[in-house]
Tab-separated table of C-alpha atoms in Angstrom:
chain	number	residue	atom	x	y	z
W	1	UNK	CA	-49.151	22.912	81.839
W	2	UNK	CA	-51.115	23.864	78.678
W	3	UNK	CA	-50.574	22.911	75.121
W	4	UNK	CA	-48.861	26.210	74.276
W	5	UNK	CA	-46.265	25.712	77.006
W	6	UNK	CA	-45.684	22.166	75.880
W	7	UNK	CA	-45.055	23.296	72.271
W	8	UNK	CA	-42.766	26.076	73.469
W	9	UNK	CA	-40.568	23.548	75.297
W	10	UNK	CA	-40.433	21.347	72.238
W	11	UNK	CA	-39.409	24.247	70.013
W	12	UNK	CA	-36.806	25.457	72.500
W	13	UNK	CA	-35.102	22.069	72.487
W	14	UNK	CA	-35.369	21.391	68.789
W	15	UNK	CA	-31.638	22.062	68.411
W	16	UNK	CA	-30.934	19.279	70.888
W	17	UNK	CA	-32.909	16.676	68.933
W	18	UNK	CA	-29.935	15.397	66.849
W	19	UNK	CA	-27.803	15.104	69.960
W	20	UNK	CA	-30.490	13.205	71.890
W	21	UNK	CA	-31.160	10.820	69.031
W	22	UNK	CA	-27.435	10.202	68.484
W	23	UNK	CA	-26.793	9.686	72.187
W	24	UNK	CA	-29.589	7.181	72.565
W	25	UNK	CA	-28.305	5.313	69.555
W	26	UNK	CA	-24.641	5.258	70.720
W	27	UNK	CA	-25.649	4.310	74.239
W	28	UNK	CA	-27.091	1.100	72.911
W	29	UNK	CA	-30.809	1.813	73.061
W	30	UNK	CA	-31.309	1.639	69.313
W	31	UNK	CA	-33.415	4.056	67.352
W	32	UNK	CA	-35.973	5.617	69.763
W	33	UNK	CA	-39.663	5.821	69.134
W	34	UNK	CA	-41.243	9.199	68.421
W	35	UNK	CA	-43.086	9.470	71.749
W	36	UNK	CA	-39.853	8.583	73.644
W	37	UNK	CA	-38.028	11.322	71.808
W	38	UNK	CA	-40.750	13.855	72.690
W	39	UNK	CA	-40.596	12.835	76.376
W	40	UNK	CA	-36.790	13.050	76.462
W	41	UNK	CA	-36.732	16.386	74.731
W	42	UNK	CA	-39.312	17.689	77.151
W	43	UNK	CA	-37.248	16.452	80.096
W	44	UNK	CA	-34.087	17.873	78.553
W	45	UNK	CA	-35.733	21.206	78.093
W	46	UNK	CA	-37.135	21.305	81.575
W	47	UNK	CA	-33.731	20.788	83.184
W	48	UNK	CA	-31.881	22.979	80.769
W	49	UNK	CA	-29.206	21.704	78.362
W	50	UNK	CA	-26.357	22.429	80.831
W	51	UNK	CA	-27.819	20.431	83.731
W	52	UNK	CA	-29.556	17.502	82.070
W	53	UNK	CA	-28.886	13.958	83.340
W	54	UNK	CA	-26.918	11.879	80.813
W	55	UNK	CA	-26.479	8.083	80.987
W	56	UNK	CA	-23.261	6.569	79.611
W	57	UNK	CA	-21.999	2.979	79.420
W	58	UNK	CA	-19.519	1.890	82.101
W	59	UNK	CA	-16.765	1.171	79.568
W	60	UNK	CA	-17.020	4.681	78.152
W	61	UNK	CA	-16.961	6.222	81.639
W	62	UNK	CA	-13.825	4.234	82.506
W	63	UNK	CA	-12.187	5.335	79.265
W	64	UNK	CA	-12.993	9.003	79.873
W	65	UNK	CA	-11.727	8.873	83.459
W	66	UNK	CA	-8.588	7.042	82.351
W	67	UNK	CA	-7.711	9.666	79.753
W	68	UNK	CA	-8.415	12.397	82.289
W	69	UNK	CA	-6.140	10.758	84.854
W	70	UNK	CA	-3.321	10.355	82.312
W	71	UNK	CA	-3.652	13.965	81.234
W	72	UNK	CA	-3.586	15.179	84.826
W	73	UNK	CA	-0.553	13.033	85.678
W	74	UNK	CA	1.506	14.036	82.634
W	75	UNK	CA	0.692	17.755	82.791
W	76	UNK	CA	0.529	18.380	86.538
W	77	UNK	CA	1.553	15.450	88.774
W	78	UNK	CA	4.707	14.128	87.099
W	79	UNK	CA	6.332	17.552	86.542
W	80	UNK	CA	5.653	18.446	90.170
W	81	UNK	CA	7.126	15.176	91.425
W	82	UNK	CA	10.181	15.530	89.181
W	83	UNK	CA	10.697	19.075	90.379
W	84	UNK	CA	10.398	17.967	94.023
W	85	UNK	CA	12.934	15.159	93.713
W	86	UNK	CA	15.237	17.277	91.539
W	87	UNK	CA	15.315	19.954	94.218
W	88	UNK	CA	16.059	17.363	96.883
W	89	UNK	CA	18.822	15.844	94.748
W	90	UNK	CA	20.373	19.257	94.088
W	91	UNK	CA	20.373	20.105	97.802
W	92	UNK	CA	21.857	16.711	98.696
W	93	UNK	CA	24.534	17.142	96.011
W	94	UNK	CA	25.384	20.608	97.337
W	95	UNK	CA	25.804	19.240	100.860
W	96	UNK	CA	27.902	16.369	99.511
W	97	UNK	CA	30.194	18.643	97.495
W	98	UNK	CA	30.639	20.860	100.551
W	99	UNK	CA	32.380	18.058	102.438
W	100	UNK	CA	34.351	16.560	99.532
W	101	UNK	CA	37.857	17.739	98.717
W	102	UNK	CA	37.165	17.010	95.049
W	103	UNK	CA	33.737	18.117	93.907
W	104	UNK	CA	31.657	15.775	91.768
W	105	UNK	CA	32.149	17.124	88.250
W	106	UNK	CA	29.320	17.825	85.815
W	107	UNK	CA	30.742	15.291	83.375
W	108	UNK	CA	30.031	12.513	85.852
W	109	UNK	CA	26.534	13.845	86.585
W	110	UNK	CA	25.458	14.133	82.938
W	111	UNK	CA	22.703	11.863	81.660
W	112	UNK	CA	24.136	8.618	80.335
W	113	UNK	CA	22.247	8.956	77.042
W	114	UNK	CA	23.746	12.421	76.541
W	115	UNK	CA	27.239	11.126	77.243
W	116	UNK	CA	26.783	8.221	74.833
W	117	UNK	CA	25.694	10.656	72.123
W	118	UNK	CA	28.564	13.033	72.889
W	119	UNK	CA	31.089	10.208	72.671
W	120	UNK	CA	29.601	8.608	69.562
W	121	UNK	CA	29.448	11.929	67.682
W	122	UNK	CA	32.918	13.042	68.748
W	123	UNK	CA	34.892	14.105	65.681
W	124	UNK	CA	37.729	11.666	66.329
W	125	UNK	CA	35.316	8.782	66.879
W	126	UNK	CA	33.462	9.583	63.645
W	127	UNK	CA	36.791	9.783	61.826
W	128	UNK	CA	37.816	6.411	63.277
W	129	UNK	CA	34.457	4.902	62.244
W	130	UNK	CA	34.926	6.103	58.652
W	131	UNK	CA	38.466	4.702	58.608
W	132	UNK	CA	37.131	1.408	59.974
W	133	UNK	CA	34.494	1.345	57.234
W	134	UNK	CA	37.106	1.970	54.523
W	135	UNK	CA	39.409	-0.686	55.943
W	136	UNK	CA	36.802	-3.408	56.398
W	137	UNK	CA	34.545	-2.557	53.458
W	138	UNK	CA	31.389	-2.211	55.559
W	139	UNK	CA	28.988	0.707	54.964
W	140	UNK	CA	29.681	3.859	56.945
W	141	UNK	CA	26.347	3.591	58.746
W	142	UNK	CA	27.251	0.116	59.989
W	143	UNK	CA	30.656	1.294	61.241
W	144	UNK	CA	29.076	4.277	63.000
W	145	UNK	CA	26.486	2.049	64.675
W	146	UNK	CA	29.316	-0.203	65.860
W	147	UNK	CA	30.992	2.852	67.404
W	148	UNK	CA	27.697	3.758	69.107
W	149	UNK	CA	27.477	0.227	70.502
W	150	UNK	CA	30.976	0.544	71.951
W	151	UNK	CA	30.034	3.926	73.450
W	152	UNK	CA	26.967	2.440	75.151
W	153	UNK	CA	29.128	-0.394	76.474
W	154	UNK	CA	31.791	1.911	77.921
W	155	UNK	CA	29.927	4.939	79.300
W	156	UNK	CA	28.837	4.542	82.960
W	157	UNK	CA	25.649	5.868	84.521
W	158	UNK	CA	26.875	7.471	87.732
W	159	UNK	CA	24.424	7.898	90.594
W	160	UNK	CA	25.548	9.944	93.589
W	161	UNK	CA	22.803	8.314	95.641
W	162	UNK	CA	24.022	4.806	94.828
W	163	UNK	CA	27.695	5.713	95.250
W	164	UNK	CA	27.533	7.603	98.553
W	165	UNK	CA	24.233	6.274	99.874
W	166	UNK	CA	24.964	2.600	99.304
W	167	UNK	CA	28.365	1.978	97.714
W	168	UNK	CA	30.678	3.640	100.203
W	169	UNK	CA	28.707	2.335	103.178
W	170	UNK	CA	28.718	-1.193	101.809
W	171	UNK	CA	32.450	-0.888	101.082
W	172	UNK	CA	33.126	0.209	104.657
W	173	UNK	CA	31.000	-2.590	106.112
W	174	UNK	CA	32.577	-5.283	103.936
W	175	UNK	CA	36.143	-4.074	104.459
W	176	UNK	CA	35.760	-4.008	108.231
W	177	UNK	CA	33.950	-7.334	108.224
W	178	UNK	CA	36.813	-9.098	106.475
W	179	UNK	CA	39.918	-7.220	107.605
W	180	UNK	CA	41.507	-4.869	110.080
W	181	UNK	CA	41.992	-1.913	107.765
W	182	UNK	CA	45.096	0.228	108.215
W	183	UNK	CA	46.670	3.101	106.325
W	184	UNK	CA	50.396	2.582	106.048
W	185	UNK	CA	51.483	5.939	104.719
W	186	UNK	CA	50.065	9.208	103.397
W	187	UNK	CA	52.603	11.441	101.703
W	188	UNK	CA	52.547	15.031	102.956
W	189	UNK	CA	52.478	16.445	99.417
W	190	UNK	CA	48.957	15.065	98.933
W	191	UNK	CA	47.671	17.888	101.109
W	192	UNK	CA	48.951	20.472	98.626
W	193	UNK	CA	47.437	19.254	95.367
W	194	UNK	CA	46.198	21.698	92.736
W	195	UNK	CA	42.421	21.900	93.328
W	196	UNK	CA	41.798	22.198	89.576
W	197	UNK	CA	43.957	19.215	88.600
W	198	UNK	CA	42.545	15.861	87.549
W	199	UNK	CA	43.456	13.221	90.131
W	200	UNK	CA	44.156	9.668	88.985
W	201	UNK	CA	44.939	6.983	91.564
W	202	UNK	CA	47.341	4.387	90.144
W	203	UNK	CA	47.487	1.132	92.096
W	204	UNK	CA	48.880	-2.370	92.187
W	205	UNK	CA	46.170	-4.994	91.691
W	206	UNK	CA	46.421	-7.477	94.536
W	207	UNK	CA	42.805	-8.599	94.925
W	208	UNK	CA	39.312	-7.801	93.732
W	209	UNK	CA	38.875	-6.322	97.212
W	210	UNK	CA	41.028	-3.445	95.946
W	211	UNK	CA	37.937	-1.747	94.476
W	212	UNK	CA	36.087	-2.020	97.769
W	213	UNK	CA	38.967	-0.937	99.975
W	214	UNK	CA	39.989	2.136	97.971
W	215	UNK	CA	36.371	3.238	97.486
W	216	UNK	CA	35.952	3.403	101.238
W	217	UNK	CA	39.354	4.939	102.021
W	218	UNK	CA	38.884	7.879	99.630
W	219	UNK	CA	35.116	8.289	100.164
W	220	UNK	CA	35.665	11.504	102.100
W	221	UNK	CA	37.799	12.944	99.306
W	222	UNK	CA	36.028	12.214	96.050
W	223	UNK	CA	33.974	9.794	94.001
W	224	UNK	CA	36.321	7.509	92.062
W	225	UNK	CA	35.676	6.129	88.589
W	226	UNK	CA	37.305	2.730	87.955
W	227	UNK	CA	38.267	0.924	84.796
W	228	UNK	CA	36.692	-2.527	85.265
W	229	UNK	CA	37.368	-5.674	83.255
W	230	UNK	CA	35.006	-8.179	81.689
W	231	UNK	CA	34.616	-10.175	84.905
W	232	UNK	CA	32.077	-7.642	86.215
W	233	UNK	CA	29.847	-7.614	83.143
W	234	UNK	CA	27.237	-9.918	84.643
W	235	UNK	CA	23.756	-8.927	85.755
W	236	UNK	CA	22.945	-7.465	88.279
W	237	UNK	CA	26.567	-6.703	89.230
W	238	UNK	CA	27.148	-4.786	85.996
W	239	UNK	CA	24.264	-2.372	86.660
W	240	UNK	CA	25.502	-1.684	90.202
W	241	UNK	CA	29.088	-1.133	89.082
W	242	UNK	CA	27.989	1.146	86.251
W	243	UNK	CA	25.908	3.239	88.666
W	244	UNK	CA	29.018	3.563	90.845
W	245	UNK	CA	30.693	5.401	87.960
W	246	UNK	CA	32.912	2.573	86.713
W	247	UNK	CA	33.409	1.993	83.005
W	248	UNK	CA	33.956	-1.400	81.392
W	249	UNK	CA	36.939	-2.209	79.201
W	250	UNK	CA	37.886	-5.177	77.036
W	251	UNK	CA	41.447	-5.731	78.115
W	252	UNK	CA	42.382	-8.085	75.291
W	253	UNK	CA	40.629	-6.304	72.432
W	254	UNK	CA	42.680	-5.427	69.350
W	255	UNK	CA	39.798	-3.717	67.560
W	256	UNK	CA	41.087	-0.301	66.441
W	257	UNK	CA	37.634	1.297	66.477
W	258	UNK	CA	36.915	0.056	70.002
W	259	UNK	CA	40.288	1.329	71.169
W	260	UNK	CA	39.598	4.747	69.696
W	261	UNK	CA	36.185	4.993	71.383
W	262	UNK	CA	37.688	3.922	74.715
W	263	UNK	CA	40.568	6.365	74.322
W	264	UNK	CA	38.224	9.262	73.635
W	265	UNK	CA	36.098	8.465	76.674
W	266	UNK	CA	39.162	8.357	78.953
W	267	UNK	CA	40.456	11.600	77.443
W	268	UNK	CA	37.076	13.336	77.860
W	269	UNK	CA	36.792	12.227	81.482
W	270	UNK	CA	40.340	13.390	82.198
W	271	UNK	CA	39.803	16.755	80.512
W	272	UNK	CA	36.628	17.318	82.562
W	273	UNK	CA	38.414	16.621	85.860
W	274	UNK	CA	36.876	13.239	86.699
W	275	UNK	CA	38.758	11.481	89.504
W	276	UNK	CA	39.783	8.035	88.290
W	277	UNK	CA	41.510	4.885	89.542
W	278	UNK	CA	43.623	2.662	87.303
W	279	UNK	CA	45.372	-0.642	87.939
W	280	UNK	CA	48.499	-0.118	85.876
W	281	UNK	CA	49.410	-3.811	85.895
W	282	UNK	CA	46.321	-4.465	83.779
W	283	UNK	CA	45.162	-7.382	85.919
W	284	UNK	CA	45.574	-9.219	89.194
W	285	UNK	CA	49.104	-10.154	90.197
W	286	UNK	CA	49.572	-13.905	89.720
W	287	UNK	CA	52.864	-14.171	91.613
W	288	UNK	CA	52.404	-11.609	94.403
W	289	UNK	CA	54.886	-9.097	93.010
W	290	UNK	CA	54.198	-5.616	91.686
W	291	UNK	CA	54.439	-6.171	87.949
W	292	UNK	CA	55.353	-3.889	85.035
W	293	UNK	CA	52.927	-1.268	83.768
W	294	UNK	CA	50.520	-1.902	80.921
W	295	UNK	CA	50.510	1.359	79.024
W	296	UNK	CA	47.067	1.238	77.373
W	297	UNK	CA	45.000	3.601	79.509
W	298	UNK	CA	48.060	5.586	80.548
W	299	UNK	CA	48.954	6.261	76.912
W	300	UNK	CA	45.414	7.469	76.197
W	301	UNK	CA	45.691	9.997	79.028
W	302	UNK	CA	49.117	11.251	77.955
W	303	UNK	CA	48.255	11.439	74.241
W	304	UNK	CA	45.057	13.391	74.887
W	305	UNK	CA	46.678	15.927	77.211
W	306	UNK	CA	47.758	19.375	76.006
W	307	UNK	CA	49.840	21.946	77.924
W	308	UNK	CA	46.866	24.333	77.946
W	309	UNK	CA	44.707	21.708	79.694
W	310	UNK	CA	44.413	21.282	83.442
W	311	UNK	CA	47.222	19.306	85.025
W	312	UNK	CA	46.864	15.572	85.601
W	313	UNK	CA	48.238	14.341	88.927
W	314	UNK	CA	48.893	10.638	89.500
W	315	UNK	CA	48.688	9.398	93.092
W	316	UNK	CA	50.520	6.084	93.670
W	317	UNK	CA	48.640	3.658	95.932
W	318	UNK	CA	50.142	0.451	97.279
W	319	UNK	CA	47.797	-2.259	98.569
W	320	UNK	CA	48.594	-5.312	100.689
W	321	UNK	CA	46.673	-8.073	102.476
W	322	UNK	CA	47.431	-10.692	105.066
W	323	UNK	CA	45.034	-12.881	103.121
W	324	UNK	CA	44.208	-12.490	99.435
W	325	UNK	CA	40.738	-13.946	99.141
W	326	UNK	CA	41.304	-15.440	95.684
W	327	UNK	CA	44.924	-16.533	96.291
W	328	UNK	CA	44.438	-20.181	95.288
W	329	UNK	CA	42.573	-19.146	92.144
W	330	UNK	CA	45.462	-16.869	91.175
W	331	UNK	CA	48.025	-19.594	91.860
W	332	UNK	CA	46.070	-21.985	89.640
W	333	UNK	CA	45.890	-19.323	86.918
W	334	UNK	CA	49.658	-18.844	87.142
W	335	UNK	CA	50.218	-22.592	86.789
W	336	UNK	CA	47.925	-22.910	83.796
W	337	UNK	CA	49.154	-19.715	82.161
W	338	UNK	CA	45.588	-18.462	81.661
W	339	UNK	CA	44.275	-15.345	83.370
W	340	UNK	CA	40.672	-16.373	82.810
W	341	UNK	CA	40.100	-18.026	86.174
W	342	UNK	CA	36.964	-20.065	86.742
W	343	UNK	CA	35.194	-18.777	89.846
W	344	UNK	CA	32.027	-20.673	90.765
W	345	UNK	CA	29.396	-18.225	92.045
W	346	UNK	CA	27.576	-20.798	94.175
W	347	UNK	CA	30.829	-21.923	95.749
W	348	UNK	CA	31.762	-18.301	96.532
W	349	UNK	CA	28.313	-17.645	97.991
W	350	UNK	CA	28.558	-20.742	100.172
W	351	UNK	CA	31.967	-19.706	101.471
W	352	UNK	CA	30.675	-16.216	102.234
W	353	UNK	CA	27.685	-17.544	104.168
W	354	UNK	CA	29.860	-19.910	106.206
W	355	UNK	CA	32.267	-17.091	107.019
W	356	UNK	CA	29.411	-14.793	108.028
W	357	UNK	CA	27.969	-17.498	110.281
W	358	UNK	CA	31.388	-18.053	111.869
W	359	UNK	CA	31.756	-14.310	112.510
W	360	UNK	CA	28.285	-14.199	114.018
W	361	UNK	CA	29.198	-17.000	116.448
W	362	UNK	CA	32.528	-15.366	117.293
W	363	UNK	CA	34.594	-18.221	115.822
W	364	UNK	CA	36.336	-16.105	113.212
W	365	UNK	CA	38.096	-12.764	113.466
W	366	UNK	CA	38.451	-12.134	109.770
W	367	UNK	CA	41.440	-12.449	107.471
W	368	UNK	CA	44.004	-10.320	109.235
W	369	UNK	CA	45.131	-6.878	108.096
W	370	UNK	CA	44.506	-5.007	104.855
W	371	UNK	CA	46.536	-1.841	104.358
W	372	UNK	CA	47.067	0.914	101.828
W	373	UNK	CA	49.869	3.403	101.331
W	374	UNK	CA	49.562	6.687	99.422
W	375	UNK	CA	52.771	7.946	97.863
W	376	UNK	CA	54.066	11.252	96.538
W	377	UNK	CA	52.004	12.641	93.623
W	378	UNK	CA	53.432	12.727	90.102
W	379	UNK	CA	52.485	15.656	87.849
W	380	UNK	CA	51.982	14.913	84.160
W	381	UNK	CA	52.808	18.524	83.305
W	382	UNK	CA	56.129	18.348	85.138
W	383	UNK	CA	56.892	14.974	83.569
W	384	UNK	CA	56.284	16.311	80.051
W	385	UNK	CA	58.314	19.453	80.725
W	386	UNK	CA	61.219	17.191	81.678
W	387	UNK	CA	60.831	15.424	78.328
W	388	UNK	CA	59.514	12.205	79.831
W	389	UNK	CA	57.887	9.555	77.649
W	390	UNK	CA	54.870	7.351	78.319
W	391	UNK	CA	57.176	4.399	78.955
W	392	UNK	CA	59.255	6.368	81.441
W	393	UNK	CA	56.086	7.545	83.179
W	394	UNK	CA	54.864	3.954	83.488
W	395	UNK	CA	58.143	2.821	85.040
W	396	UNK	CA	58.199	5.790	87.379
W	397	UNK	CA	54.661	5.184	88.592
W	398	UNK	CA	55.178	1.445	89.151
W	399	UNK	CA	58.314	2.156	91.177
W	400	UNK	CA	56.366	4.691	93.246
W	401	UNK	CA	53.586	2.141	93.817
W	402	UNK	CA	56.038	-0.562	94.907
W	403	UNK	CA	57.605	1.934	97.319
W	404	UNK	CA	54.392	2.343	99.318
W	405	UNK	CA	53.078	-1.238	99.397
W	406	UNK	CA	52.803	-1.920	103.148
W	407	UNK	CA	54.586	-4.895	104.676
W	408	UNK	CA	52.165	-6.978	106.790
W	409	UNK	CA	52.731	-9.831	109.282
W	410	UNK	CA	51.713	-12.832	107.142
W	411	UNK	CA	53.816	-11.907	104.073
W	412	UNK	CA	56.730	-10.981	106.336
W	413	UNK	CA	56.691	-14.339	108.139
W	414	UNK	CA	56.313	-16.135	104.793
W	415	UNK	CA	59.408	-14.276	103.599
W	416	UNK	CA	61.317	-15.151	106.757
W	417	UNK	CA	60.446	-18.858	106.577
W	418	UNK	CA	62.024	-19.416	103.195
W	419	UNK	CA	62.689	-23.130	102.921
W	420	UNK	CA	61.897	-23.699	106.588
W	421	UNK	CA	63.297	-23.066	110.024
W	422	UNK	CA	64.688	-25.426	112.634
W	423	UNK	CA	63.053	-23.697	115.600
W	424	UNK	CA	60.688	-20.909	116.521
W	425	UNK	CA	63.578	-18.959	118.056
W	426	UNK	CA	65.469	-19.072	114.785
W	427	UNK	CA	62.390	-17.865	112.929
W	428	UNK	CA	61.862	-15.050	115.450
W	429	UNK	CA	65.443	-13.894	114.949
W	430	UNK	CA	64.992	-13.960	111.195
W	431	UNK	CA	61.761	-11.923	111.433
W	432	UNK	CA	63.466	-9.334	113.663
W	433	UNK	CA	66.383	-9.049	111.218
W	434	UNK	CA	64.013	-8.567	108.305
W	435	UNK	CA	62.117	-5.846	110.153
W	436	UNK	CA	65.344	-3.989	110.928
W	437	UNK	CA	66.521	-4.237	107.330
W	438	UNK	CA	63.231	-3.099	105.866
W	439	UNK	CA	62.927	-0.214	108.291
W	440	UNK	CA	66.472	0.928	107.482
W	441	UNK	CA	65.783	0.864	103.763
W	442	UNK	CA	62.601	2.907	104.130
W	443	UNK	CA	59.916	0.284	103.500
W	444	UNK	CA	56.383	0.991	104.697
W	445	UNK	CA	55.792	-1.306	107.676
W	446	UNK	CA	52.344	-1.891	109.121
W	447	UNK	CA	53.054	-4.350	111.905
W	448	UNK	CA	51.782	-4.858	115.480
W	449	UNK	CA	53.373	-2.267	117.766
W	450	UNK	CA	54.071	-4.876	120.452
W	451	UNK	CA	57.278	-5.989	118.730
W	452	UNK	CA	58.654	-8.858	116.653
W	453	UNK	CA	57.159	-11.539	118.898
W	454	UNK	CA	53.647	-10.256	118.181
W	455	UNK	CA	54.491	-10.026	114.473
W	456	UNK	CA	55.594	-13.660	114.495
W	457	UNK	CA	52.451	-14.817	116.265
W	458	UNK	CA	50.116	-12.826	114.015
W	459	UNK	CA	51.878	-13.937	110.847
W	460	UNK	CA	52.595	-17.600	111.600
W	461	UNK	CA	49.236	-18.667	113.036
W	462	UNK	CA	47.217	-18.181	109.801
W	463	UNK	CA	49.868	-20.013	107.763
W	464	UNK	CA	49.714	-23.047	110.049
W	465	UNK	CA	45.916	-22.951	110.287
W	466	UNK	CA	45.563	-22.952	106.491
W	467	UNK	CA	47.985	-25.856	106.098
W	468	UNK	CA	50.611	-23.821	104.248
W	469	UNK	CA	53.256	-24.366	106.951
W	470	UNK	CA	53.549	-27.385	109.242
W	471	UNK	CA	53.833	-27.285	113.013
W	472	UNK	CA	57.527	-28.034	112.573
W	473	UNK	CA	57.919	-24.744	110.672
W	474	UNK	CA	58.454	-26.420	107.319
W	475	UNK	CA	56.580	-25.409	104.146
W	476	UNK	CA	54.000	-27.979	103.065
W	477	UNK	CA	55.147	-29.304	99.705
W	478	UNK	CA	51.785	-28.865	97.963
W	479	UNK	CA	51.527	-25.262	99.186
W	480	UNK	CA	54.993	-23.945	98.349
W	481	UNK	CA	53.676	-21.784	95.524
W	482	UNK	CA	51.128	-20.223	97.856
W	483	UNK	CA	53.798	-19.485	100.487
W	484	UNK	CA	55.967	-17.893	97.820
W	485	UNK	CA	52.981	-15.872	96.578
W	486	UNK	CA	52.816	-14.067	99.924
W	487	UNK	CA	56.580	-13.833	100.419
W	488	UNK	CA	57.036	-12.185	97.013
W	489	UNK	CA	55.113	-9.094	98.102
W	490	UNK	CA	57.843	-8.192	100.625
W	491	UNK	CA	60.688	-6.227	99.018
W	492	UNK	CA	64.287	-7.229	99.418
W	493	UNK	CA	65.753	-5.047	102.125
W	494	UNK	CA	68.431	-3.759	99.798
W	495	UNK	CA	65.862	-2.866	97.114
W	496	UNK	CA	63.183	-1.303	99.277
W	497	UNK	CA	61.688	2.093	98.695
W	498	UNK	CA	63.129	5.427	99.532
W	499	UNK	CA	62.495	6.672	103.083
W	500	UNK	CA	59.041	7.895	103.978
W	501	UNK	CA	58.271	11.611	103.869
């Protein structure tokens, strides 16, 4: 190559000189010598500026590739993945709604952050926050932030995958592991409910197993949203319960702002058609009886309902167990007068593991029978047309619940024992008389079909095994309260429910 060609290459690449010098300097080589620059420019010109070999430090290459990967993921990969899973979720939800009597409403499926914002910015909540600020003297911004905190505490984060993919299956497995599950009664009118009405199951609160049992029993009908107390606000249980659609409430709170936020959430959910479940007694029964109604949540529903809204239909549910898992805890709470029972998690876990091991070895058959009865529905619209009040509605619903609480063998035998029996024959006669009286008065009986002798055997054996009744058929003195706890769940034959429909 002659001198003229050499100079032509140098002139052609003169524009690249600043770039080459800068690159060599940034790359860490320092300021290049003149002959090195001429050689590099010549090489650059020979290969052409678009195809020249460039050396970069490793750290800079990693940084460039990292930014490229992030850009690709955010602009192409993540949207594609979200679209894929969204399509799968929509198809799964469509299949799920096709088999449910009550479709999963959009209110339940909304993003939790959106629901929190909707609740916090609700006109009545904002008005209550301003009133709270004026009453307490705090700035309006502080009162509004307090209302937002209550909204975040209350609003659930429902997941259809968690509810139907895990929750209902776990509820079925646990219920069948612990009990023989039976349905005592299903009123015929439940098959003719208004498909647009909001359904609210109202139940007696016998055990914390109530949540599990009802979730499974109505899994083929709808997803149920529960009002759950403070006991469940522990990690990770709280996250699981929230994803199941339950909302947390502070049962003893007297804070007016909190009550207003809670009331608005319940009213919104009811107006949108969300299927709910409420324990009208407000807590677990400490004496075994169906107690009076606590009107808090019920009053929110009634006050927020207007005649132009969809109807609200209450479905009474009565629950009963041969063995209430926390019976001794409830008896102790009744003695002390404090509902805040102290349950030791490690002790509960140990008991559960021992029971599971006994079931695995075939040495335990569970805790007897658990049963539920579903009574005649009560329409809020019809109740208001008749001029009924919230108090009258509460009394009516509690009476309907008590009417469908099934009678099971253990409570029935506990009722028959009373203060003790002289012989097994005398006890058998008393059990048979009780069965006849309860059947005549229309009580819901869920007893062995083999007759009163089988009822006596199935009911008496657990009482003797647990040390509640002696072999001589006399109540053990230290366990009288526990025996009465089970006997109290059986209605007096003269006060039993109306006949079954």
